[in-house]
Amino acid sequence: MKATNDLRKAEISSGVAKSALTPYFPTSHYALRKIWNTKKDLVAPWWRENSKEAYSDGTKRLSLGVANHIDSLTGKRKGKPVGFPKYHKRGQHESVRFTTGNIGVTVDRHHILLPVIGQIRTYESTRKLTRRIEASSARILAATLCRTCGKWFVSFTVEVDRAIPAPRKGKRIIGIDVGINTLHIGASPSGKEILRTENPRNTDKQAKLLRRSNKNLSRKQSHNKQTGTKASNRYIKEQERLRRIHAKPANCRLDLNHKTTTNIAKNFDRIVVEDLNVAGIIQSGLLGKQMSDAGLGEFYRQLKYKTIWYGSTLVIADRFYPSSKTCSKCGLVKAKLPRFERIYKCTACPNVLDRDLNAAVNLAKLGLPSQPSNIVVNSGSSPESGRRGLRKTKVPKNSMNSKDINVVADEASILKQPAMVA
Ligand SMILES: [Zn+2]
């Protein structure tokens, strides 16, 4: 594909007539699959050994990648520039998505069925999904098999009939300020501290192990293109170990986020958060590492869908609302508040309190019914959208560590039912 397009570019620059140009290589999934089907006997005579989905998925991802690249070039896609798809390396991010064929779970709740591969035993019980399927309140649309840190995971895309409760009209309001030292601090409009999660600093805890593993890795024979040496078995083993060390803080983060967001969405009626540009802060490099370690972006994402599930309302404060600089007692707005000042001292009244708590109280006040102006209400759960009763929720694929699933509140795993393959 790339060769064809480069050839076309060269032809244009050398002044070949428009009609004589090499045509563009087709990029649609359908066209790519068609080309594959005509060529597969020639380039991959062994193709029958695998599920046809493996190739179909590959062409689909290629066409998606190209579409993203083109959209990024033409400015249709926001964010970071997207390059032309690269070749996939074997052994990295291995995954395949099955959309047709014999996909399912068995009645014994410890096996899953996949096309061509057949029956596989799972480490985790599949009972929640199986129960839903037996009660015909769920339908499996696809299964994605993937390998991360030496373990195989399967995640199902499931269509679920889920009763969406009408938004509660209660008066339990919480304002949540997110930070780095204290991950989340919640307060009521009256100034009472309700919630506090300290940052467990998961990555820091693993730092020693990481350093040792990286050191060990550097002493082993790695793959070298120039000399043609292959990676040694010990190198590959150590690499797997390193990946497991990396996976640990990620799993802890996910677990903590799930527990906190479920707790908040269940126990409060109006939840006010700041509209933080998390990706922007991480990119700016200022607090990037701590920020990504804290997993704040994921916190917001979970809060958004869980408030819909449990009938609470999420209120997002304006990005420029000065929640930290405002005094929560008298409403004075300070012009400047350096980052290191951890205690808020008001200059107009005797109010002295923790900086983050002060911000949380201000946010909680935004949730009061008398404060309609500069706020955006999560549309899915807002009273005016009026979505009630049964609603089909499609949940995209999601891979989680099976261990987390067991601890995470059960609601979270009803829709996402990944199970580890033993
Ligand atoms: Zn004050």
Short mmCIF file of C-alpha atoms and ligand atoms in Angstrom, two decimals:
data_model
loop_
_atom_site.label_atom_id
_atom_site.label_comp_id
_atom_site.label_asym_id
_atom_site.label_seq_id
_atom_site.Cartn_x
_atom_site.Cartn_y
_atom_site.Cartn_z
CA MET A 1 0.00 0.00 0.00
CA LYS A 2 2.73 2.37 1.02
CA ALA A 3 4.79 1.48 -2.06
CA THR A 4 1.86 2.26 -4.36
CA ASN A 5 1.21 5.59 -2.71
CA ASP A 6 4.89 6.55 -2.75
CA LEU A 7 5.02 5.67 -6.44
CA ARG A 8 2.02 7.89 -7.06
CA LYS A 9 3.67 10.73 -5.18
CA ALA A 10 6.82 10.33 -7.27
CA GLU A 11 4.76 10.34 -10.46
CA ILE A 12 3.01 13.54 -9.46
CA SER A 13 6.29 15.30 -8.70
CA SER A 14 7.80 14.19 -12.01
CA GLY A 15 4.81 15.52 -13.92
CA VAL A 16 3.00 12.40 -15.13
CA ALA A 17 -0.45 13.14 -16.60
CA LYS A 18 -3.34 12.71 -14.19
CA SER A 19 -4.95 9.90 -16.19
CA ALA A 20 -1.71 7.94 -16.32
CA LEU A 21 -1.12 7.98 -12.56
CA THR A 22 -1.04 4.76 -10.60
CA PRO A 23 -4.42 4.49 -8.88
CA TYR A 24 -4.58 4.79 -5.09
CA PHE A 25 -4.35 1.57 -3.18
CA PRO A 26 -7.80 0.85 -1.76
CA THR A 27 -8.03 1.41 1.98
CA SER A 28 -11.51 0.23 2.93
CA HIS A 29 -11.85 -2.86 5.04
CA TYR A 30 -13.99 -4.56 2.43
CA ALA A 31 -11.55 -3.90 -0.41
CA LEU A 32 -8.57 -4.98 1.65
CA ARG A 33 -10.27 -8.21 2.60
CA LYS A 34 -11.08 -8.89 -1.02
CA ILE A 35 -7.44 -8.41 -2.00
CA TRP A 36 -6.39 -10.69 0.82
CA ASN A 37 -8.78 -13.39 -0.33
CA THR A 38 -7.37 -13.36 -3.84
CA LYS A 39 -3.78 -13.47 -2.62
CA LYS A 40 -3.93 -15.65 0.47
CA ASP A 41 -3.16 -18.93 -1.26
CA LEU A 42 -0.03 -17.42 -2.71
CA VAL A 43 1.37 -15.45 0.24
CA ALA A 44 0.08 -17.58 3.09
CA PRO A 45 -0.71 -21.12 2.02
CA TRP A 46 -1.12 -22.02 5.70
CA TRP A 47 -4.06 -19.65 6.13
CA ARG A 48 -6.53 -22.47 6.84
CA GLU A 49 -4.77 -23.28 10.11
CA ASN A 50 -6.14 -20.12 11.71
CA SER A 51 -9.55 -18.61 12.05
CA LYS A 52 -10.48 -16.38 9.13
CA GLU A 53 -11.21 -13.74 11.74
CA ALA A 54 -7.51 -13.37 12.37
CA TYR A 55 -7.02 -12.04 8.83
CA SER A 56 -10.28 -10.15 8.71
CA ASP A 57 -9.39 -8.41 11.96
CA GLY A 58 -5.95 -7.58 10.62
CA THR A 59 -7.30 -5.93 7.46
CA LYS A 60 -9.92 -4.10 9.49
CA ARG A 61 -7.34 -2.64 11.84
CA LEU A 62 -5.17 -1.67 8.88
CA SER A 63 -8.02 0.19 7.20
CA LEU A 64 -8.84 1.92 10.49
CA GLY A 65 -5.22 2.91 10.98
CA VAL A 66 -5.02 4.35 7.47
CA ALA A 67 -8.30 6.21 7.95
CA ASN A 68 -7.00 7.72 11.19
CA HIS A 69 -3.79 8.72 9.44
CA ILE A 70 -5.68 10.41 6.59
CA ASP A 71 -8.09 12.17 8.96
CA SER A 72 -5.15 13.41 10.98
CA LEU A 73 -3.41 14.74 7.84
CA THR A 74 -6.52 16.51 6.60
CA GLY A 75 -7.29 17.95 10.03
CA LYS A 76 -10.50 15.99 10.56
CA ARG A 77 -9.03 14.24 13.57
CA LYS A 78 -8.00 16.28 16.58
CA GLY A 79 -5.11 15.60 18.88
CA LYS A 80 -1.67 14.24 18.20
CA PRO A 81 -0.70 13.58 14.58
CA VAL A 82 -1.25 9.98 13.57
CA GLY A 83 1.36 8.33 11.38
CA PHE A 84 0.94 5.70 8.72
CA PRO A 85 0.35 2.27 10.29
CA LYS A 86 3.53 0.41 11.12
CA TYR A 87 4.26 -3.25 10.71
CA HIS A 88 3.21 -5.31 13.66
CA LYS A 89 5.96 -7.08 15.53
CA ARG A 90 5.31 -10.62 16.61
CA GLY A 91 5.08 -10.97 20.38
CA GLN A 92 3.94 -7.41 21.05
CA HIS A 93 0.35 -6.38 21.71
CA GLU A 94 -0.91 -9.63 20.34
CA SER A 95 -4.64 -9.63 20.05
CA VAL A 96 -7.44 -10.81 17.81
CA ARG A 97 -11.13 -10.02 17.76
CA PHE A 98 -13.72 -12.65 16.87
CA THR A 99 -17.03 -11.35 15.62
CA THR A 100 -18.60 -14.41 14.04
CA GLY A 101 -18.66 -18.12 14.66
CA ASN A 102 -18.97 -20.12 17.79
CA ILE A 103 -18.34 -17.63 20.61
CA GLY A 104 -19.72 -18.31 24.04
CA VAL A 105 -19.40 -19.46 27.59
CA THR A 106 -20.09 -22.94 28.87
CA VAL A 107 -22.58 -23.92 31.56
CA ASP A 108 -19.86 -25.04 33.94
CA ARG A 109 -18.81 -21.37 34.15
CA HIS A 110 -15.16 -22.12 33.76
CA HIS A 111 -14.71 -22.44 30.02
CA ILE A 112 -15.21 -20.23 27.04
CA LEU A 113 -15.72 -21.12 23.40
CA LEU A 114 -13.87 -19.46 20.56
CA PRO A 115 -14.01 -20.22 16.82
CA VAL A 116 -11.36 -22.70 15.55
CA ILE A 117 -9.54 -22.62 18.91
CA GLY A 118 -12.43 -24.36 20.66
CA GLN A 119 -12.94 -24.66 24.36
CA ILE A 120 -10.51 -22.97 26.75
CA ARG A 121 -10.46 -23.07 30.50
CA THR A 122 -10.61 -19.75 32.30
CA TYR A 123 -8.88 -18.77 35.50
CA GLU A 124 -11.79 -16.66 36.63
CA SER A 125 -15.37 -17.82 36.82
CA THR A 126 -17.64 -16.54 34.07
CA ARG A 127 -20.77 -16.83 36.20
CA LYS A 128 -21.93 -13.22 35.93
CA LEU A 129 -21.95 -13.28 32.17
CA THR A 130 -23.36 -16.80 32.02
CA ARG A 131 -26.21 -15.88 34.33
CA ARG A 132 -27.10 -12.91 32.19
CA ILE A 133 -27.02 -14.97 29.03
CA GLU A 134 -29.18 -17.67 30.61
CA ALA A 135 -31.68 -15.01 31.65
CA SER A 136 -31.36 -13.67 28.07
CA SER A 137 -30.59 -10.19 29.28
CA ALA A 138 -27.24 -10.20 27.49
CA ARG A 139 -25.97 -11.10 24.06
CA ILE A 140 -22.33 -11.59 23.13
CA LEU A 141 -21.34 -9.56 20.08
CA ALA A 142 -17.65 -10.26 19.93
CA ALA A 143 -14.72 -11.66 21.83
CA THR A 144 -11.23 -10.23 21.90
CA LEU A 145 -8.34 -12.41 22.81
CA CYS A 146 -5.15 -10.67 23.82
CA ARG A 147 -1.87 -11.33 25.54
CA THR A 148 -0.32 -8.96 28.03
CA CYS A 149 2.55 -9.56 30.42
CA GLY A 150 2.66 -13.24 29.64
CA LYS A 151 -1.01 -13.91 30.32
CA TRP A 152 -3.87 -14.43 27.94
CA PHE A 153 -7.06 -12.48 28.44
CA VAL A 154 -10.38 -12.63 26.75
CA SER A 155 -12.89 -9.83 26.84
CA PHE A 156 -16.40 -9.99 25.49
CA THR A 157 -18.28 -7.18 23.88
CA VAL A 158 -21.76 -7.66 25.25
CA GLU A 159 -25.08 -6.04 24.61
CA VAL A 160 -26.90 -5.88 27.93
CA ASP A 161 -30.42 -4.97 28.90
CA ARG A 162 -29.88 -2.76 31.86
CA ALA A 163 -32.46 -0.87 33.83
CA ILE A 164 -31.35 2.76 33.92
CA PRO A 165 -32.85 4.41 36.98
CA ALA A 166 -34.35 7.88 36.74
CA PRO A 167 -31.99 10.50 38.16
CA ARG A 168 -32.41 10.84 41.90
CA LYS A 169 -33.66 14.16 43.19
CA GLY A 170 -31.91 13.82 46.56
CA LYS A 171 -29.90 16.42 48.37
CA ARG A 172 -26.68 14.57 49.01
CA ILE A 173 -24.12 16.76 47.25
CA ILE A 174 -20.41 16.11 47.02
CA GLY A 175 -17.72 18.25 45.47
CA ILE A 176 -14.59 16.36 44.48
CA ASP A 177 -11.21 17.90 44.00
CA VAL A 178 -8.62 15.65 42.45
CA GLY A 179 -4.95 16.05 43.13
CA ILE A 180 -1.66 14.30 43.29
CA ASN A 181 -0.84 14.00 46.98
CA THR A 182 -4.42 13.39 47.96
CA LEU A 183 -6.04 11.66 45.01
CA HIS A 184 -9.61 12.62 45.68
CA ILE A 185 -10.99 14.81 48.38
CA GLY A 186 -14.72 15.14 48.73
CA ALA A 187 -16.65 17.75 50.68
CA SER A 188 -20.21 18.78 51.28
CA PRO A 189 -21.39 22.37 50.57
CA SER A 190 -21.38 23.04 54.31
CA GLY A 191 -17.64 22.45 54.41
CA LYS A 192 -17.48 18.96 55.88
CA GLU A 193 -14.87 16.56 54.59
CA ILE A 194 -16.61 13.40 53.37
CA LEU A 195 -14.05 11.54 51.36
CA ARG A 196 -10.29 11.33 51.24
CA THR A 197 -8.11 8.99 49.23
CA GLU A 198 -4.38 9.33 49.66
CA ASN A 199 -2.23 8.60 46.65
CA PRO A 200 -0.81 5.11 47.16
CA ARG A 201 2.02 6.02 44.74
CA ASN A 202 1.95 2.62 43.16
CA THR A 203 4.73 3.28 40.70
CA ASP A 204 7.13 4.45 43.38
CA LYS A 205 6.62 1.26 45.33
CA GLN A 206 7.67 -0.77 42.31
CA ALA A 207 10.63 1.46 41.50
CA LYS A 208 13.22 -0.72 43.23
CA LEU A 209 11.99 -3.89 41.55
CA LEU A 210 11.86 -2.11 38.23
CA ARG A 211 15.40 -0.89 38.54
CA ARG A 212 16.69 -4.31 39.40
CA SER A 213 14.81 -5.98 36.60
CA ASN A 214 16.01 -3.44 34.05
CA LYS A 215 19.57 -3.93 35.24
CA ASN A 216 19.25 -7.69 34.91
CA LEU A 217 17.78 -7.28 31.47
CA SER A 218 20.66 -5.13 30.27
CA ARG A 219 23.12 -7.87 31.22
CA LYS A 220 21.45 -10.45 29.03
CA GLN A 221 21.86 -10.97 25.34
CA SER A 222 19.28 -9.00 23.46
CA HIS A 223 18.16 -9.11 19.88
CA ASN A 224 20.56 -7.21 17.65
CA LYS A 225 19.81 -6.45 14.04
CA GLN A 226 23.34 -5.43 13.12
CA THR A 227 25.17 -8.46 14.42
CA GLY A 228 22.23 -10.77 13.75
CA THR A 229 22.15 -12.17 17.29
CA LYS A 230 18.87 -13.37 18.69
CA ALA A 231 17.54 -12.54 22.12
CA SER A 232 18.49 -15.23 24.63
CA ASN A 233 15.88 -17.25 26.48
CA ARG A 234 16.89 -15.57 29.73
CA TYR A 235 16.44 -12.20 28.10
CA ILE A 236 12.90 -13.10 27.04
CA LYS A 237 12.15 -14.43 30.53
CA GLU A 238 13.41 -11.27 32.21
CA GLN A 239 11.41 -9.21 29.74
CA GLU A 240 8.24 -11.00 30.83
CA ARG A 241 9.14 -10.34 34.47
CA LEU A 242 9.63 -6.67 33.75
CA ARG A 243 6.22 -6.54 32.10
CA ARG A 244 4.61 -8.08 35.15
CA ILE A 245 6.24 -5.48 37.39
CA HIS A 246 4.88 -2.77 35.12
CA ALA A 247 1.42 -4.33 35.19
CA LYS A 248 1.11 -4.33 38.96
CA PRO A 249 0.73 -0.57 39.57
CA ALA A 250 -1.63 -0.34 36.60
CA ASN A 251 -3.89 -2.97 38.14
CA CYS A 252 -3.79 -1.33 41.58
CA ARG A 253 -4.74 1.97 39.99
CA LEU A 254 -7.68 0.47 38.16
CA ASP A 255 -8.90 -1.28 41.29
CA LEU A 256 -8.76 1.84 43.43
CA ASN A 257 -10.50 3.90 40.76
CA HIS A 258 -13.31 1.39 40.41
CA LYS A 259 -13.93 1.19 44.14
CA THR A 260 -13.94 4.95 44.63
CA THR A 261 -16.15 5.80 41.66
CA THR A 262 -18.72 3.13 42.48
CA ASN A 263 -18.85 4.32 46.06
CA ILE A 264 -19.35 7.94 45.00
CA ALA A 265 -21.92 7.23 42.29
CA LYS A 266 -23.97 5.03 44.61
CA ASN A 267 -23.96 7.20 47.70
CA PHE A 268 -24.41 10.73 46.36
CA ASP A 269 -27.08 12.38 44.26
CA ARG A 270 -25.16 15.27 42.79
CA ILE A 271 -21.47 14.95 42.15
CA VAL A 272 -19.49 18.02 41.18
CA VAL A 273 -16.05 17.70 39.60
CA GLU A 274 -13.66 20.03 37.88
CA ASP A 275 -13.20 19.87 34.14
CA LEU A 276 -9.51 19.05 34.09
CA ASN A 277 -7.54 18.77 30.90
CA VAL A 278 -5.75 15.63 32.05
CA ALA A 279 -4.14 14.78 28.71
CA GLY A 280 -2.88 18.34 28.43
CA ILE A 281 -1.26 18.29 31.85
CA ILE A 282 0.40 14.96 31.18
CA GLN A 283 1.70 16.25 27.86
CA SER A 284 3.02 19.45 29.39
CA GLY A 285 5.45 17.25 31.33
CA LEU A 286 5.13 19.35 34.46
CA LEU A 287 3.38 16.80 36.61
CA GLY A 288 3.05 14.15 33.94
CA LYS A 289 4.44 11.11 35.72
CA GLN A 290 2.52 11.56 38.94
CA MET A 291 -0.59 12.48 37.03
CA SER A 292 -0.56 9.38 34.87
CA ASP A 293 0.30 7.29 37.90
CA ALA A 294 -2.76 8.62 39.67
CA GLY A 295 -4.99 7.63 36.74
CA LEU A 296 -7.19 10.70 36.90
CA GLY A 297 -8.48 10.51 33.34
CA GLU A 298 -9.85 7.04 34.04
CA PHE A 299 -11.46 8.35 37.22
CA TYR A 300 -13.54 10.82 35.21
CA ARG A 301 -14.45 8.27 32.56
CA GLN A 302 -15.77 5.83 35.15
CA LEU A 303 -17.62 8.51 37.03
CA LYS A 304 -19.40 9.51 33.83
CA TYR A 305 -20.94 6.14 33.10
CA LYS A 306 -21.48 5.04 36.68
CA THR A 307 -23.52 8.12 37.52
CA ILE A 308 -25.84 7.08 34.68
CA TRP A 309 -26.04 3.52 35.99
CA TYR A 310 -26.90 4.50 39.53
CA GLY A 311 -29.12 7.48 38.80
CA SER A 312 -26.93 10.18 40.25
CA THR A 313 -26.11 13.40 38.43
CA LEU A 314 -22.62 14.45 37.45
CA VAL A 315 -21.99 18.16 37.33
CA ILE A 316 -18.85 19.32 35.59
CA ALA A 317 -17.61 22.75 36.60
CA ASP A 318 -16.32 25.12 33.98
CA ARG A 319 -12.65 24.63 33.15
CA PHE A 320 -11.85 28.16 34.29
CA TYR A 321 -13.80 28.11 37.53
CA PRO A 322 -11.28 29.20 40.22
CA SER A 323 -12.10 26.44 42.70
CA SER A 324 -8.71 26.61 44.44
CA LYS A 325 -8.40 30.37 44.58
CA THR A 326 -11.84 31.12 45.98
CA CYS A 327 -12.43 31.30 49.71
CA SER A 328 -15.08 28.75 50.61
CA LYS A 329 -16.42 30.93 53.45
CA CYS A 330 -16.61 34.50 52.14
CA GLY A 331 -16.13 33.97 48.39
CA LEU A 332 -13.02 36.13 48.02
CA VAL A 333 -11.03 35.16 44.91
CA LYS A 334 -7.27 35.36 45.30
CA ALA A 335 -5.37 36.59 42.27
CA LYS A 336 -2.51 34.21 42.80
CA LEU A 337 -2.09 30.94 44.63
CA PRO A 338 1.25 29.18 44.16
CA ARG A 339 1.19 25.42 43.78
CA PHE A 340 3.28 24.79 46.90
CA GLU A 341 0.86 26.60 49.20
CA ARG A 342 -0.93 23.64 50.71
CA ILE A 343 -2.99 25.62 53.22
CA TYR A 344 -5.56 28.15 52.10
CA LYS A 345 -5.42 31.33 54.23
CA CYS A 346 -8.08 33.86 53.45
CA THR A 347 -7.01 37.51 53.62
CA ALA A 348 -10.53 38.86 54.17
CA CYS A 349 -11.88 36.48 56.81
CA PRO A 350 -10.34 34.12 59.40
CA ASN A 351 -10.87 31.06 57.18
CA VAL A 352 -7.83 28.74 57.22
CA LEU A 353 -8.08 25.22 55.82
CA ASP A 354 -6.47 22.60 53.63
CA ARG A 355 -6.11 23.83 50.07
CA ASP A 356 -7.71 20.81 48.42
CA LEU A 357 -10.55 20.71 50.92
CA ASN A 358 -11.26 24.37 50.22
CA ALA A 359 -11.47 23.61 46.49
CA ALA A 360 -13.77 20.64 47.12
CA VAL A 361 -16.13 22.77 49.22
CA ASN A 362 -16.29 25.37 46.45
CA LEU A 363 -17.13 22.66 43.93
CA ALA A 364 -19.80 21.20 46.20
CA LYS A 365 -21.41 24.63 46.40
CA LEU A 366 -21.73 24.61 42.61
CA GLY A 367 -23.94 21.57 42.98
CA LEU A 368 -26.54 23.47 45.01
CA PRO A 369 -29.81 23.95 43.11
CA SER A 370 -29.38 27.75 43.37
CA GLN A 371 -26.28 27.59 41.18
CA PRO A 372 -27.36 26.98 37.61
CA SER A 373 -25.05 29.18 35.54
CA ASN A 374 -21.55 28.03 34.59
CA ILE A 375 -21.99 24.32 34.85
CA VAL A 376 -22.46 21.46 32.46
CA VAL A 377 -24.53 18.56 33.56
CA ASN A 378 -23.66 15.09 32.36
CA SER A 379 -26.19 14.74 29.58
CA GLY A 380 -26.77 11.03 29.97
CA SER A 381 -28.07 11.33 33.49
CA SER A 382 -29.63 14.78 33.35
CA PRO A 383 -33.31 14.91 34.16
CA GLU A 384 -34.15 16.66 30.89
CA SER A 385 -32.83 13.88 28.67
CA GLY A 386 -35.46 11.69 30.28
CA ARG A 387 -34.01 8.32 29.47
CA ARG A 388 -35.65 5.82 31.70
CA GLY A 389 -36.46 2.20 31.93
CA LEU A 390 -34.70 -0.42 29.90
CA ARG A 391 -31.91 0.71 27.73
CA LYS A 392 -29.45 -1.29 25.77
CA THR A 393 -25.93 -0.44 26.69
CA LYS A 394 -23.15 -1.39 24.37
CA VAL A 395 -19.84 -1.62 26.06
CA PRO A 396 -16.64 -1.63 24.07
CA LYS A 397 -13.96 -4.17 24.67
CA ASN A 398 -12.13 -3.87 27.88
CA SER A 399 -9.31 -5.87 29.28
CA MET A 400 -8.76 -6.03 32.95
CA ASN A 401 -6.77 -8.20 35.20
CA SER A 402 -8.91 -11.03 36.41
CA LYS A 403 -7.81 -10.40 39.99
CA ASP A 404 -9.22 -6.91 39.81
CA ILE A 405 -12.54 -8.13 38.60
CA ASN A 406 -13.07 -10.10 41.76
CA VAL A 407 -12.43 -7.15 44.02
CA VAL A 408 -14.02 -4.47 41.92
CA ALA A 409 -17.63 -3.87 42.69
CA ASP A 410 -19.78 -6.45 40.97
CA GLU A 411 -21.69 -3.90 38.89
CA ALA A 412 -18.59 -2.97 37.02
CA SER A 413 -17.99 -6.46 35.82
CA ILE A 414 -21.49 -7.27 34.76
CA LEU A 415 -21.01 -5.53 31.48
CA LYS A 416 -17.35 -6.17 31.12
CA GLN A 417 -16.66 -9.76 31.62
CA PRO A 418 -13.04 -10.47 30.90
CA ALA A 419 -11.78 -13.74 32.17
CA MET A 420 -8.29 -14.98 32.30
CA VAL A 421 -7.44 -18.04 30.31
CA ALA A 422 -5.59 -20.63 32.30
ZN ZN B 1 -12.66 34.29 53.26
#
